DNA sequence: CGGCTGACTCTGG
DNA sequence: TCCAGAGCCAGCC
């Protein structure tokens, strides 16, 4: 199975109302890098069963892929799923992150 | 087989 | 916090 297929498989596991980063997906797929994850998403066809909109960058923001339509659409889709953006256009991983990114930084719980 | 492309991430200032 | 530069690898001519 090609690397990108594995990336899509991971992306399909992201539940509604949650988001994951390219880096997180890359860490789940052996031999995958953050770029590959992004490139794999970029290679997705117009019609796909992969929730690509739930995949964003490590900054919790949507990458400016395309002329802007893609990112705008992605934001709309995420908001429709219940995900909220702050005034800086960023998502709070502590609340909408698929995996608890905070546990990697500091496990205080 | 060689070269170009791409929705990223990290580090330093 | 924002900007610039380097590293990386699969896919498609």
Short mmCIF file of C-alpha atoms (C1' of nucleotides) in Angstrom, two decimals:
data_model
loop_
_atom_site.label_atom_id
_atom_site.label_comp_id
_atom_site.label_asym_id
_atom_site.label_seq_id
_atom_site.Cartn_x
_atom_site.Cartn_y
_atom_site.Cartn_z
CA UNK A 1 0.00 0.00 0.00
CA UNK A 2 1.42 3.37 -1.04
CA UNK A 3 2.42 5.84 1.65
CA UNK A 4 -0.30 8.32 0.71
CA UNK A 5 -2.94 5.59 1.00
CA UNK A 6 -1.84 5.02 4.59
CA UNK A 7 -2.04 8.75 5.20
CA UNK A 8 -5.59 8.80 3.85
CA UNK A 9 -6.44 5.83 6.08
CA UNK A 10 -5.30 7.80 9.12
CA UNK A 11 -7.15 10.93 8.03
CA UNK A 12 -10.37 8.91 7.68
CA UNK A 13 -10.01 7.95 11.35
CA UNK A 14 -10.31 11.55 12.48
CA UNK A 15 -13.73 11.90 14.18
CA UNK A 16 -16.14 14.73 13.38
CA UNK A 17 -15.53 17.86 15.42
CA UNK A 18 -11.84 17.07 15.79
CA UNK A 19 -8.72 18.13 13.90
CA UNK A 20 -5.25 16.68 13.44
CA UNK A 21 -1.99 18.10 12.15
CA UNK A 22 0.12 16.90 9.23
CA UNK A 23 2.88 16.20 11.72
CA UNK A 24 0.64 14.05 13.91
CA UNK A 25 -0.43 11.97 10.92
CA UNK A 26 3.16 11.69 9.79
CA UNK A 27 4.13 10.29 13.19
CA UNK A 28 1.39 7.66 12.89
CA UNK A 29 2.50 6.49 9.47
CA UNK A 30 5.88 4.79 9.40
CA UNK A 31 8.28 6.45 6.98
CA UNK A 32 6.01 9.43 6.57
CA UNK A 33 6.98 13.07 6.99
CA UNK A 34 4.90 16.16 7.65
CA UNK A 35 5.37 17.28 4.06
CA UNK A 36 4.24 13.95 2.68
CA UNK A 37 1.04 14.25 4.68
CA UNK A 38 0.38 17.65 3.18
CA UNK A 39 1.33 16.54 -0.31
CA UNK A 40 -0.91 13.51 0.01
CA UNK A 41 -3.82 15.77 0.92
CA UNK A 42 -3.03 18.00 -2.04
CA UNK A 43 -3.19 14.96 -4.28
CA UNK A 44 -6.72 14.15 -3.18
CA UNK A 45 -9.39 14.29 -5.92
CA UNK A 46 -12.31 16.73 -5.76
CA UNK A 47 -14.59 13.95 -4.62
CA UNK A 48 -13.13 11.89 -1.81
CA UNK A 49 -14.14 10.16 1.40
CA UNK A 50 -11.12 11.59 3.17
CA UNK A 51 -11.95 14.39 5.66
CA UNK A 52 -9.01 16.49 4.47
CA UNK A 53 -10.56 19.58 6.08
CA UNK A 54 -9.75 18.13 9.50
CA UNK A 55 -6.07 18.13 8.67
CA UNK A 56 -4.26 21.39 9.43
CA UNK A 57 -0.72 22.51 10.25
CA UNK A 58 1.05 22.37 13.61
CA UNK A 59 0.17 26.01 14.24
CA UNK A 60 -3.48 25.06 14.42
CA UNK A 61 -4.10 27.07 11.28
CA UNK A 62 -5.22 26.28 7.74
CA UNK A 63 -2.48 26.32 5.16
CA UNK A 64 -3.06 28.79 2.25
CA UNK A 65 -3.30 26.09 -0.39
CA UNK A 66 -4.64 27.33 -3.70
CA UNK A 67 -5.80 30.88 -4.34
CA UNK A 68 -7.68 30.95 -1.06
CA UNK A 69 -10.87 29.13 -1.96
CA UNK A 70 -9.61 25.88 -0.49
CA UNK A 71 -8.65 27.38 2.84
CA UNK A 72 -11.91 29.34 3.01
CA UNK A 73 -13.94 26.22 2.23
CA UNK A 74 -11.95 24.23 4.77
CA UNK A 75 -12.70 26.81 7.46
CA UNK A 76 -16.40 26.67 6.64
CA UNK A 77 -16.43 22.88 6.78
CA UNK A 78 -14.68 22.83 10.15
CA UNK A 79 -17.03 25.44 11.61
CA UNK A 80 -19.95 23.37 10.30
CA UNK A 81 -18.57 20.43 12.30
CA UNK A 82 -18.53 22.50 15.47
CA UNK A 83 -14.89 23.51 15.46
CA UNK A 84 -14.28 27.11 16.46
CA UNK A 85 -11.45 29.42 15.43
CA UNK A 86 -9.96 32.17 17.58
CA UNK A 87 -9.47 35.74 16.38
CA UNK A 88 -6.14 34.67 14.89
CA UNK A 89 -7.82 31.97 12.84
CA UNK A 90 -6.29 29.23 14.94
CA UNK A 91 -7.87 26.12 16.46
CA UNK A 92 -7.47 25.16 20.11
CA UNK A 93 -5.90 21.69 20.08
CA UNK A 94 -6.72 21.28 23.76
CA UNK A 95 -10.38 21.31 22.81
CA UNK A 96 -10.62 20.22 19.18
CA UNK A 97 -7.38 18.33 18.74
CA UNK A 98 -7.89 14.69 17.71
CA UNK A 99 -4.94 13.65 19.83
CA UNK A 100 -4.09 15.50 22.99
CA UNK A 101 -1.16 17.49 21.72
CA UNK A 102 -0.63 18.95 25.17
CA UNK A 103 0.39 15.58 26.56
CA UNK A 104 3.44 15.70 24.32
CA UNK A 105 4.42 19.07 25.69
CA UNK A 106 3.67 18.63 29.37
CA UNK A 107 1.69 15.87 31.03
CA UNK A 108 0.33 17.56 34.13
CA UNK A 109 -2.93 15.72 34.42
"C1'" DC B 1 16.38 7.14 -14.64
"C1'" DG B 2 16.67 12.49 -13.98
"C1'" DG B 3 14.33 16.66 -12.64
"C1'" DC B 4 10.46 19.40 -10.80
"C1'" DT B 5 6.70 20.05 -7.52
"C1'" DG B 6 4.21 20.26 -3.14
"C1'" DA B 7 -2.02 21.98 1.88
"C1'" DC B 8 4.96 21.09 6.40
"C1'" DT B 9 8.03 21.63 10.46
"C1'" DC B 10 11.96 23.43 12.99
"C1'" DT B 11 15.44 26.91 14.35
"C1'" DG B 12 17.30 31.56 14.76
"C1'" DG B 13 16.75 36.66 14.85
"C1'" DT C 1 4.66 37.01 17.77
"C1'" DC C 2 6.18 37.35 12.90
"C1'" DC C 3 9.64 36.54 8.97
"C1'" DA C 4 13.22 33.93 6.47
"C1'" DG C 5 15.92 29.86 5.36
"C1'" DA C 6 16.95 24.77 5.23
"C1'" DG C 7 15.65 19.80 5.20
"C1'" DC C 8 12.85 16.26 3.42
"C1'" DC C 9 10.60 12.26 0.18
"C1'" DA C 10 6.90 10.31 -2.78
"C1'" DG C 11 4.60 11.14 -7.31
"C1'" DC C 12 4.40 12.57 -11.91
"C1'" DC C 13 6.32 14.08 -16.28
#
